[in-house]
Coordinates of C-alpha atoms and ligand atoms in Angstrom, one line a residue:
M21 CA 0.3 -17.4 -23.6
I22 CA 0.0 -16.9 -19.8
T23 CA -3.3 -17.7 -18.2
L24 CA -4.1 -15.5 -15.3
L25 CA -6.7 -16.4 -12.6
D26 CA -8.6 -13.3 -11.6
Y27 CA -11.5 -13.8 -9.3
G28 CA -12.3 -10.1 -9.3
A29 CA -11.1 -9.0 -5.9
G30 CA -8.3 -6.5 -6.5
N31 CA -5.6 -5.2 -8.5
V32 CA -4.6 -7.9 -11.0
R33 CA -4.1 -5.1 -13.6
S34 CA -0.5 -4.6 -12.4
V35 CA 0.3 -8.3 -12.7
I36 CA -1.0 -8.3 -16.2
N37 CA 1.0 -5.1 -17.0
A38 CA 4.1 -6.7 -15.5
I39 CA 3.7 -9.9 -17.6
E40 CA 2.9 -7.8 -20.8
S41 CA 6.0 -5.6 -20.2
L42 CA 8.0 -8.8 -20.4
G43 CA 6.6 -9.5 -23.9
E44 CA 4.0 -12.1 -23.1
T45 CA 0.3 -12.1 -23.7
V46 CA -2.2 -12.8 -21.0
K47 CA -5.5 -14.7 -21.1
V48 CA -7.7 -14.0 -18.1
V49 CA -9.6 -17.0 -16.9
T50 CA -13.4 -16.8 -17.6
G51 CA -14.3 -20.4 -16.7
G52 CA -12.9 -23.6 -15.2
E53 CA -11.9 -24.8 -18.7
D54 CA -9.4 -22.0 -19.0
I55 CA -7.7 -23.3 -15.9
L56 CA -7.8 -26.9 -17.0
F57 CA -6.2 -26.2 -20.3
A58 CA -3.7 -23.5 -19.3
E59 CA 0.0 -24.0 -20.2
K60 CA 1.3 -21.6 -17.5
L61 CA -1.0 -20.3 -14.8
V62 CA -0.5 -17.3 -12.6
F63 CA -2.7 -16.8 -9.6
P64 CA -2.4 -13.4 -8.0
G65 CA -4.5 -13.6 -4.8
V66 CA -5.7 -10.3 -3.5
G67 CA -7.9 -9.4 -0.5
A68 CA -9.0 -11.6 2.3
F69 CA -8.6 -15.4 2.4
G70 CA -12.2 -16.2 3.2
N71 CA -13.6 -14.0 0.5
M72 CA -11.1 -15.5 -2.0
M73 CA -12.0 -19.1 -1.2
R74 CA -15.7 -18.3 -1.3
I75 CA -15.5 -16.8 -4.8
L76 CA -13.3 -19.6 -6.1
R77 CA -15.9 -22.1 -4.8
E78 CA -18.9 -20.1 -6.3
K79 CA -17.2 -20.0 -9.6
N80 CA -16.5 -23.7 -9.5
Y81 CA -12.7 -23.1 -9.9
I82 CA -11.6 -25.4 -7.0
E83 CA -11.7 -28.7 -9.0
P84 CA -10.0 -27.3 -12.1
L85 CA -7.4 -25.7 -9.9
L86 CA -6.6 -28.9 -8.1
A87 CA -6.5 -30.8 -11.4
Y88 CA -4.1 -28.2 -12.8
L89 CA -1.8 -28.3 -9.7
G90 CA -1.9 -32.1 -9.8
S91 CA -0.6 -32.1 -13.4
D92 CA 2.5 -30.3 -12.3
R93 CA 2.4 -27.7 -15.0
P94 CA 4.0 -24.3 -14.2
F95 CA 2.1 -22.4 -11.6
L96 CA 3.0 -19.2 -9.9
G97 CA 0.9 -18.2 -6.9
I98 CA 1.3 -14.6 -5.6
C99 CA 0.5 -13.6 -2.0
L100 CA -3.0 -15.1 -1.3
G101 CA -2.3 -17.3 -4.3
L102 CA 0.4 -18.9 -2.1
Q103 CA -1.9 -19.0 1.0
A104 CA -4.7 -20.6 -1.0
L105 CA -2.6 -23.7 -1.6
F106 CA -2.7 -24.6 2.2
D107 CA -5.3 -26.4 4.3
Y108 CA -6.8 -23.3 6.0
S109 CA -6.0 -19.8 7.3
E110 CA -6.4 -18.3 10.7
E111 CA -8.0 -15.4 8.9
A112 CA -11.1 -17.5 8.1
P113 CA -10.7 -20.8 10.1
D114 CA -14.0 -22.2 9.0
I115 CA -13.2 -22.0 5.3
K116 CA -11.2 -24.7 3.7
G117 CA -8.2 -23.8 1.5
L118 CA -7.1 -25.9 -1.5
G119 CA -5.1 -28.3 0.7
F120 CA -2.5 -28.9 -2.0
I121 CA 0.4 -28.1 0.3
P122 CA 0.0 -29.5 3.9
G123 CA 0.1 -26.7 6.5
V124 CA -1.7 -23.7 7.7
V125 CA -1.7 -19.9 7.3
K126 CA -1.1 -18.0 10.5
R127 CA -1.4 -14.4 11.6
F128 CA 1.9 -12.8 12.5
A129 CA 2.2 -13.0 16.3
I130 CA 5.1 -10.5 16.8
D131 CA 5.9 -7.2 18.4
L132 CA 6.4 -5.4 15.2
S133 CA 3.7 -3.5 13.1
V134 CA 1.3 -5.8 11.3
P135 CA 0.7 -5.9 8.3
H136 CA 4.3 -6.6 7.3
I137 CA 4.4 -3.9 4.6
G138 CA 7.3 -3.0 2.5
W139 CA 10.6 -4.2 1.0
N140 CA 12.3 -7.1 2.6
G141 CA 14.9 -9.7 1.5
L142 CA 14.9 -13.5 1.0
N143 CA 16.9 -16.3 2.7
Y144 CA 17.4 -18.8 -0.2
K145 CA 16.9 -22.3 1.0
Q146 CA 17.0 -24.2 -2.3
P147 CA 18.2 -23.7 -5.9
S148 CA 15.4 -22.7 -8.3
R149 CA 14.7 -21.6 -11.8
L150 CA 13.2 -18.5 -10.4
F151 CA 16.5 -17.2 -9.1
A152 CA 18.5 -16.7 -12.4
G153 CA 20.2 -13.3 -12.4
L154 CA 19.6 -12.5 -8.7
Q155 CA 22.5 -11.4 -6.5
G156 CA 21.0 -12.3 -3.1
S157 CA 20.8 -8.7 -1.7
E158 CA 17.6 -7.7 -3.6
K159 CA 14.6 -6.6 -1.7
F160 CA 11.0 -7.5 -2.7
Y161 CA 7.7 -5.9 -1.9
F162 CA 5.6 -7.6 0.8
V163 CA 2.2 -6.7 2.1
H164 CA 0.4 -9.2 4.4
S165 CA -0.7 -10.0 7.9
Y166 CA -0.6 -13.7 7.5
H167 CA 2.2 -16.1 6.6
V168 CA 2.2 -19.8 5.6
A169 CA 3.6 -22.5 7.9
A170 CA 4.4 -25.6 5.7
A171 CA 4.2 -29.0 7.4
D172 CA 6.9 -30.3 5.0
P173 CA 10.2 -28.3 5.2
G174 CA 11.1 -29.8 1.8
V175 CA 8.8 -27.4 0.0
I176 CA 10.3 -24.3 1.5
L177 CA 12.0 -22.2 -1.2
T178 CA 12.8 -19.0 0.7
T179 CA 12.2 -17.6 4.2
T180 CA 12.2 -13.9 5.3
D181 CA 12.7 -12.4 8.7
Y182 CA 10.2 -10.1 10.3
G183 CA 9.9 -10.6 14.0
C184 CA 10.2 -14.3 13.2
E185 CA 11.6 -16.3 10.3
F186 CA 8.6 -17.1 8.1
V187 CA 8.2 -19.0 4.8
S188 CA 8.1 -16.4 2.0
S189 CA 7.9 -18.9 -0.9
I190 CA 7.5 -22.5 -1.7
Q191 CA 8.3 -24.8 -4.5
K192 CA 7.0 -28.3 -5.3
G193 CA 8.0 -29.5 -8.7
N194 CA 6.7 -26.8 -11.1
I195 CA 4.4 -25.3 -8.6
M196 CA 5.9 -22.2 -7.2
A197 CA 4.2 -19.6 -5.0
S198 CA 5.5 -16.6 -3.1
Q199 CA 4.3 -14.1 -0.5
I200 CA 6.2 -11.4 -2.4
H201 CA 4.6 -9.3 -5.1
P202 CA 7.0 -9.5 -8.1
E203 CA 4.8 -7.1 -10.0
K204 CA 5.4 -4.5 -7.4
S205 CA 9.0 -5.2 -6.7
G206 CA 10.7 -3.1 -9.3
R207 CA 13.4 -4.6 -11.5
A208 CA 14.2 -7.5 -9.1
G209 CA 10.5 -8.5 -9.2
L210 CA 10.3 -8.3 -13.0
R211 CA 13.4 -10.5 -13.2
L212 CA 11.8 -13.1 -11.0
L213 CA 8.6 -13.0 -13.0
Q214 CA 10.6 -13.3 -16.2
N215 CA 12.4 -16.4 -14.8
F216 CA 9.0 -18.0 -14.2
L217 CA 7.6 -17.0 -17.6
K218 CA 10.6 -18.2 -19.6
H219 CA 10.9 -21.3 -17.5
P220 CA 14.7 -21.8 -17.9
A221 CA 16.0 -25.4 -17.7
E222 CA 18.7 -24.7 -15.1
T223 CA 18.2 -24.1 -11.5
V224 CA 20.3 -21.4 -9.8
S225 CA 21.6 -21.3 -6.2
V226 CA 21.8 -17.8 -4.6
L227 CA 24.4 -17.1 -2.1
Q228 CA 23.1 -15.5 1.1
T229 CA 24.4 -12.0 1.6
S230 CA 23.4 -11.5 5.2
R231 CA 22.4 -13.7 8.1
K232 CA 18.9 -12.1 8.5
T233 CA 16.7 -10.1 6.2
T234 CA 15.5 -6.7 7.2
L235 CA 12.5 -4.7 6.3
A236 CA 13.6 -1.5 4.6
K237 CA 12.4 2.0 5.4
R238 CA 10.4 3.3 2.5
I239 CA 10.7 6.5 0.6
I240 CA 7.4 7.5 -0.9
A241 CA 6.8 10.2 -3.5
C242 CA 3.4 11.9 -3.2
L243 CA 1.6 13.6 -6.1
D244 CA -1.2 15.9 -5.1
V245 CA -3.4 16.0 -8.2
R246 CA -6.3 18.3 -9.1
S247 CA -7.7 20.1 -12.2
N248 CA -6.1 23.5 -12.9
D249 CA -8.1 26.4 -14.1
Q250 CA -7.9 25.1 -17.7
G251 CA -9.5 21.8 -16.6
D252 CA -6.3 19.6 -17.0
L253 CA -5.3 17.3 -14.2
V254 CA -1.9 18.5 -12.9
V255 CA 0.4 17.7 -10.0
T256 CA 0.2 20.6 -7.7
K257 CA 1.7 21.4 -4.3
G258 CA 0.6 23.6 -1.5
D259 CA 2.2 25.5 1.4
Q260 CA 0.1 24.4 4.3
Y261 CA -2.6 23.3 1.8
D262 CA -2.7 26.5 -0.2
V263 CA -2.0 25.3 -3.8
R264 CA -2.6 28.7 -5.5
E265 CA 0.0 31.1 -6.6
D266 CA -1.0 34.5 -7.9
G267 CA -4.5 33.1 -8.0
H268 CA -3.7 30.1 -10.2
V269 CA -3.3 26.4 -9.2
R270 CA 0.4 25.7 -9.2
N271 CA 1.3 23.3 -12.0
L272 CA 4.3 21.2 -11.1
G273 CA 4.0 18.6 -13.8
Q274 CA 2.0 15.9 -15.5
P275 CA 1.0 13.0 -13.1
V276 CA 1.9 10.0 -15.3
E277 CA 5.2 11.5 -16.3
L278 CA 6.2 12.4 -12.7
A279 CA 5.2 9.0 -11.4
R280 CA 7.3 7.3 -14.0
R281 CA 10.3 9.6 -13.2
Y282 CA 10.0 8.8 -9.5
Y283 CA 9.8 5.1 -10.2
Q284 CA 13.0 5.2 -12.2
E285 CA 14.7 7.3 -9.6
G286 CA 14.0 4.6 -7.0
A287 CA 10.8 5.6 -5.2
D288 CA 9.6 2.7 -3.1
E289 CA 6.0 3.7 -3.5
I290 CA 3.9 6.3 -5.3
T291 CA 0.9 8.0 -3.7
F292 CA -1.6 10.0 -5.7
L293 CA -4.0 12.3 -3.7
N294 CA -6.9 13.5 -5.6
I295 CA -7.1 16.6 -3.4
T296 CA -10.5 17.9 -4.6
G297 CA -12.0 14.4 -4.3
F298 CA -14.0 15.5 -1.3
R299 CA -16.2 17.6 -3.6
D300 CA -16.0 15.8 -6.9
F301 CA -17.1 12.2 -7.5
P302 CA -14.1 10.0 -8.5
L303 CA -16.0 7.6 -10.6
E304 CA -17.0 10.5 -12.8
D305 CA -13.5 11.7 -12.7
M306 CA -12.4 9.5 -15.6
P307 CA -9.0 11.3 -16.1
M308 CA -8.0 10.2 -12.5
L309 CA -8.8 6.6 -13.3
E310 CA -6.9 6.9 -16.6
I311 CA -3.9 8.3 -14.8
L312 CA -3.8 5.2 -12.6
R313 CA -4.2 2.9 -15.7
Q314 CA -1.4 4.6 -17.5
T315 CA 0.9 4.8 -14.5
S316 CA 0.4 1.1 -13.6
R317 CA 1.5 0.1 -17.2
N318 CA 5.2 1.0 -16.4
V319 CA 5.5 1.7 -12.8
F320 CA 6.2 -1.5 -10.9
V321 CA 6.0 -0.3 -7.3
P322 CA 2.9 0.0 -5.1
L323 CA 0.4 2.7 -6.0
T324 CA -1.8 4.3 -3.4
I325 CA -4.7 6.6 -4.4
G326 CA -6.7 8.9 -2.1
G327 CA -9.4 11.4 -2.4
G328 CA -13.2 11.1 -2.5
I329 CA -13.5 7.6 -1.1
R330 CA -16.9 7.7 0.5
D331 CA -20.5 6.9 -0.2
Y332 CA -21.9 9.1 -2.9
T333 CA -25.3 9.8 -4.6
D334 CA -25.0 11.2 -8.1
K335 CA -27.3 13.8 -9.7
D336 CA -29.6 11.1 -11.0
G337 CA -30.1 9.7 -7.5
R338 CA -28.0 6.6 -7.9
R339 CA -26.1 5.7 -4.8
Y340 CA -22.5 4.5 -5.0
S341 CA -20.8 3.0 -2.0
A342 CA -17.3 3.8 -0.9
L343 CA -16.5 0.2 -1.7
E344 CA -17.6 0.8 -5.4
V345 CA -15.4 3.9 -5.6
A346 CA -12.5 1.9 -4.2
A347 CA -13.2 -1.0 -6.6
G348 CA -12.9 1.5 -9.5
Y349 CA -9.5 2.6 -8.2
F350 CA -8.3 -0.9 -7.7
R351 CA -9.4 -2.0 -11.1
S352 CA -7.5 0.9 -12.6
G353 CA -4.3 -0.1 -11.0
A354 CA -4.3 1.0 -7.4
D355 CA -2.9 -1.3 -4.7
K356 CA -4.1 0.7 -1.7
V357 CA -6.7 3.4 -1.2
S358 CA -6.4 6.2 1.2
I359 CA -9.4 7.5 3.1
G360 CA -9.2 11.1 4.5
S361 CA -12.3 13.0 5.3
D362 CA -14.6 10.0 5.5
A363 CA -12.4 8.3 8.1
V364 CA -12.9 11.3 10.5
L365 CA -16.7 11.0 10.1
I366 CA -16.5 7.3 10.6
A367 CA -14.5 7.6 13.7
E368 CA -16.8 10.3 15.1
D369 CA -19.7 7.9 14.6
Y370 CA -17.8 5.1 16.3
L371 CA -17.0 7.2 19.3
K372 CA -20.7 8.3 19.6
T373 CA -22.1 4.8 19.5
G374 CA -19.1 3.0 21.1
R375 CA -19.2 0.3 18.4
P376 CA -18.4 -0.3 14.7
N377 CA -21.5 -0.3 12.5
G378 CA -20.0 -2.8 10.1
R379 CA -20.8 -0.8 7.0
S380 CA -18.2 2.0 7.1
A381 CA -15.9 2.4 4.2
I382 CA -12.9 1.3 6.3
E383 CA -14.6 -2.0 7.3
E384 CA -16.2 -2.8 4.0
I385 CA -13.0 -2.2 1.9
A386 CA -10.9 -4.1 4.4
R387 CA -13.3 -7.0 4.4
V388 CA -13.1 -7.4 0.6
Y389 CA -9.6 -6.2 -0.2
G390 CA -7.8 -6.9 3.1
N391 CA -6.6 -4.4 5.8
Q392 CA -3.4 -3.8 3.9
A393 CA -5.4 -2.1 1.1
V394 CA -6.9 0.5 3.4
V395 CA -4.7 3.5 4.3
V396 CA -6.2 6.3 6.5
S397 CA -4.8 9.7 5.7
I398 CA -4.9 12.1 8.6
D399 CA -4.7 15.9 8.1
P400 CA -4.1 17.4 11.5
R401 CA -3.2 20.9 12.7
R402 CA -1.5 21.6 16.0
V403 CA -3.6 23.3 18.6
Y404 CA -1.8 24.8 21.6
V405 CA -3.2 24.5 25.1
R406 CA -2.1 25.9 28.4
D407 CA -3.7 23.3 30.7
P408 CA -3.9 19.7 29.4
A409 CA -6.5 18.9 32.1
K410 CA -9.0 21.2 30.4
V411 CA -8.8 19.4 27.1
K412 CA -10.5 16.0 26.4
H413 CA -8.1 15.2 23.6
A414 CA -4.8 13.3 23.5
V415 CA -2.4 16.1 24.6
I416 CA 1.4 16.0 24.4
E417 CA 4.0 18.1 26.1
T418 CA 5.9 19.9 23.4
T419 CA 9.5 21.1 23.1
R420 CA 8.2 23.8 20.7
P421 CA 6.0 26.1 22.9
G422 CA 3.1 28.0 21.4
P423 CA 3.0 31.7 20.7
G424 CA 1.8 32.4 24.2
G425 CA 4.4 30.1 25.8
E426 CA 1.9 27.1 25.9
R427 CA 3.8 23.9 26.7
Y428 CA 1.1 21.5 25.5
C429 CA -0.7 20.8 22.3
W430 CA -3.0 18.4 20.6
Y431 CA -3.5 17.7 16.9
Q432 CA -6.9 18.5 15.5
C433 CA -8.2 16.4 12.7
T434 CA -9.6 18.2 9.6
I435 CA -11.7 17.2 6.7
K436 CA -12.2 18.6 3.2
G437 CA -8.6 19.3 2.5
G438 CA -8.0 21.1 5.8
R439 CA -11.0 23.4 5.4
E440 CA -12.9 22.2 8.4
G441 CA -11.5 21.3 11.9
R442 CA -13.3 18.7 13.9
E443 CA -13.4 17.9 17.6
L444 CA -11.2 14.8 17.2
D445 CA -7.5 14.4 17.7
A446 CA -5.1 12.6 15.4
V447 CA -4.1 10.0 18.0
T448 CA -7.7 8.9 18.7
L449 CA -8.5 8.9 15.0
A450 CA -5.6 6.6 14.3
Q451 CA -6.6 4.2 17.1
V452 CA -10.2 4.0 16.0
C453 CA -9.3 3.4 12.4
E454 CA -6.9 0.6 13.3
K455 CA -9.7 -1.0 15.3
L456 CA -12.0 -0.7 12.3
G457 CA -9.5 -2.4 10.0
A458 CA -7.2 0.2 8.5
G459 CA -3.8 -1.3 7.6
E460 CA -1.7 1.8 7.5
I461 CA -1.7 5.5 8.6
L462 CA -0.6 8.3 6.3
L463 CA 0.2 10.9 8.8
I464 CA 0.3 14.4 7.2
C465 CA 0.8 17.6 9.2
I466 CA -0.8 20.7 7.8
D467 CA 1.5 23.0 9.8
R468 CA 4.6 21.4 8.2
D469 CA 3.2 20.8 4.7
G470 CA 5.4 22.5 2.1
T471 CA 7.6 24.3 4.7
N472 CA 10.8 22.3 4.3
L473 CA 11.2 22.5 8.1
G474 CA 11.4 18.8 8.6
F475 CA 8.8 16.3 9.8
D476 CA 6.8 16.9 13.0
L477 CA 8.5 14.3 15.1
E478 CA 6.3 14.9 18.1
L479 CA 3.1 14.2 16.1
I480 CA 4.7 11.1 14.5
N481 CA 5.8 9.7 17.9
A482 CA 2.4 10.3 19.5
V483 CA 0.6 8.5 16.7
A484 CA 3.1 5.7 16.2
A485 CA 3.1 4.9 19.9
A486 CA -0.7 4.6 19.9
V487 CA -1.1 2.1 17.0
S488 CA 0.5 -1.1 15.9
I489 CA -0.1 -0.6 12.1
P490 CA 2.7 1.1 10.1
V491 CA 2.8 4.9 10.0
I492 CA 3.9 6.9 7.0
A493 CA 5.5 10.2 8.1
S494 CA 4.6 13.0 5.8
S495 CA 5.1 16.8 5.4
G496 CA 8.0 19.1 5.8
A497 CA 10.9 17.2 4.3
G498 CA 13.4 19.8 3.1
K499 CA 16.8 18.0 3.2
V500 CA 18.2 14.5 3.3
E501 CA 18.9 14.8 7.0
H502 CA 15.2 15.1 7.7
F503 CA 14.7 11.5 6.4
H504 CA 17.4 10.2 8.6
E505 CA 15.9 12.1 11.6
V506 CA 12.4 10.8 11.0
F507 CA 13.7 7.2 10.8
T508 CA 15.9 7.4 13.8
A509 CA 13.9 9.6 16.1
T510 CA 10.5 8.0 15.5
E511 CA 9.0 4.6 14.7
A512 CA 7.8 5.7 11.2
E513 CA 8.1 2.9 8.7
S514 CA 8.2 5.2 5.7
A515 CA 8.6 8.8 4.9
L516 CA 6.7 10.7 2.2
A517 CA 7.6 13.9 0.5
A518 CA 6.3 16.0 -2.4
G519 CA 7.7 19.5 -2.9
I520 CA 11.4 18.7 -2.8
F521 CA 11.0 16.0 -5.4
H522 CA 8.7 18.0 -7.7
R523 CA 10.9 21.0 -7.6
R524 CA 14.0 18.8 -8.2
E525 CA 15.6 20.2 -5.1
I526 CA 16.6 16.7 -3.9
P527 CA 16.3 13.7 -6.1
I528 CA 15.2 10.4 -4.5
G529 CA 18.6 8.9 -5.3
D530 CA 20.3 11.5 -3.1
V531 CA 18.0 10.7 -0.2
K532 CA 18.8 7.0 -0.6
N533 CA 22.5 7.6 -1.0
F534 CA 22.5 9.6 2.2
L535 CA 20.6 6.9 4.1
A536 CA 22.4 3.9 2.6
D537 CA 24.9 3.3 5.4
K538 CA 22.7 4.6 8.2
V539 CA 19.3 2.9 8.0
E540 CA 18.0 -0.1 6.1
I541 CA 16.7 1.0 2.7
R542 CA 16.1 -0.6 -0.7
C543 CA 19.0 0.4 -3.0
Ligands
LIG30 O1 -10.6 13.8 2.2 O2 -10.7 11.4 1.5 O3 -11.3 13.2 -0.1 O4 -9.0 12.8 0.6 C1 -8.4 14.0 0.2 C2 -6.9 13.8 0.3 O5 -6.3 15.0 -0.3 C3 -6.4 13.8 1.7 O6 -5.5 12.7 1.9 C4 -5.7 15.1 2.0 O7 -4.6 14.9 2.7 C5 -5.4 15.5 0.6 N1 -5.4 17.0 0.4 C6 -6.6 17.7 0.4 N2 -6.2 19.0 0.2 C7 -4.9 19.1 0.0 C8 -4.1 20.3 -0.2 O8 -2.9 20.2 -0.3 N3 -4.8 21.4 -0.4 N4 -3.1 17.5 0.1 C9 -4.4 17.8 0.2 C10 -2.5 16.8 1.0 C11 -0.4 16.8 1.7 C12 0.6 15.7 1.5 C13 1.9 16.4 1.0 C14 2.8 16.2 2.1 C15 4.2 16.4 1.8 N5 -1.2 16.9 0.6 O9 0.2 14.8 0.6 O10 2.2 15.7 -0.2 O11 2.4 17.2 3.1 O12 4.5 17.7 1.3 P1 5.9 18.3 1.4 O13 6.9 17.2 1.3 O14 6.0 19.2 0.2 O15 5.9 19.0 2.7 P2 -10.5 12.8 1.1

């Protein structure tokens, strides 16, 4: 029996699913006693440090936790569950951590995108029971803006390189904690988790395979989901957002099955976009929540869900906040939510008033679940202009002139699935959303969507240069070379595709095989 400490701030469902997939049963903590009498305790911290410590205090979990840690029974802290062990975090300097491991939690002060999101390796500093069966070259999933700095080097189990060498896991007796998410790290992560659960007697040394670890570029499979004319949720795919063929919604497969297939084929992440979410209310859309629940049972890579994340008043007059909608998605197995239409309206409001209002969906979700949980998806269309001085938007000079020979263009944001263009450009939207707390940009391009013509490199470069959060390049992938191009000609951290995977034109494995000796990827 594994005891799991859930303080209610995020997706612990996937940790439970991962443990159960390894044949163990999970008891979720409902009171301090459960912690005190646990045999093996897993603490998956999610969200923001200050919020986590506040809830642990309110629930009177601090004393039992310290007593458990002091007893040296097996403990596995994940992500914030690692950070909680330290004295305090720069994320909330006035709030005390558990102080079990001397040291602090620092924000990354590096030139690279922060959060550090994606698959990176480990430098193995000590032998450990956790390492049985690992080769040393595996990559694991990270998502964090803060890292621990241990005062005692003796507790450092692994480090990872990302702009600096940071401590990625610690071990002190039977207390182990790691910044990686084993439950989101595919087979390698499950192996590590299994090693903790089975608690083998022998410790294992892992040989270092490279001098420094490197963050991999991610390949993301995207599933646009909506109801077809029979009312079933299906994966569909548009050409420049038109998902109908001969009047019917294109049906390219069943969401749970396709997600599982992409996981098995090596997708580094899966994104679901509930593409009619802007007009339906997701919390009434139980099938979508069920899709997440079922998918997270056997897909152990990060899941993002977008569509309909906004404040909503139902037909009985009950108001739901975007935070509640997001909470529903997180509880059902999502790791990140993606905000589309509402982000545009939020940014417009910000630009009108010149300041954040503190209550927007981006700010509220980031405050509770952390910036890394908030993706903003941008749906822009290219607008050509003759004279850049006559446009108040971020204009670029293009190598692909417009129909009238125009040499300049800007990218107009749209809402409601591309139906409505707004007076806001994609570069400004990305910058405002970063300021408000978004952790990642999903950069779609309606002009390229479903065309197989390749990614719009000019758009991606313009946005990536304007923000310091990771950018996911999307739309237009038609051959393996397009992925290589987007990773070498732009700063995109990941590339997302839909049509070529759904139509089985190019399997994810072929993309990865092509990239293997050219860019850093997870094999
Ligand atoms: O506005 O917060 O409710 O979110 C709705 C979400 O649904 C947005 O993220 C929006 O991008 C998405 N969406 C709305 N309508 C459509 C549509 O296709 N009619 N799909 C839509 C967006 C685009 C990509 C696609 C890539 C790659 N789909 O996700 O997967 O372009 O395609 P490709 O590789 O085949 O070229 P809200």
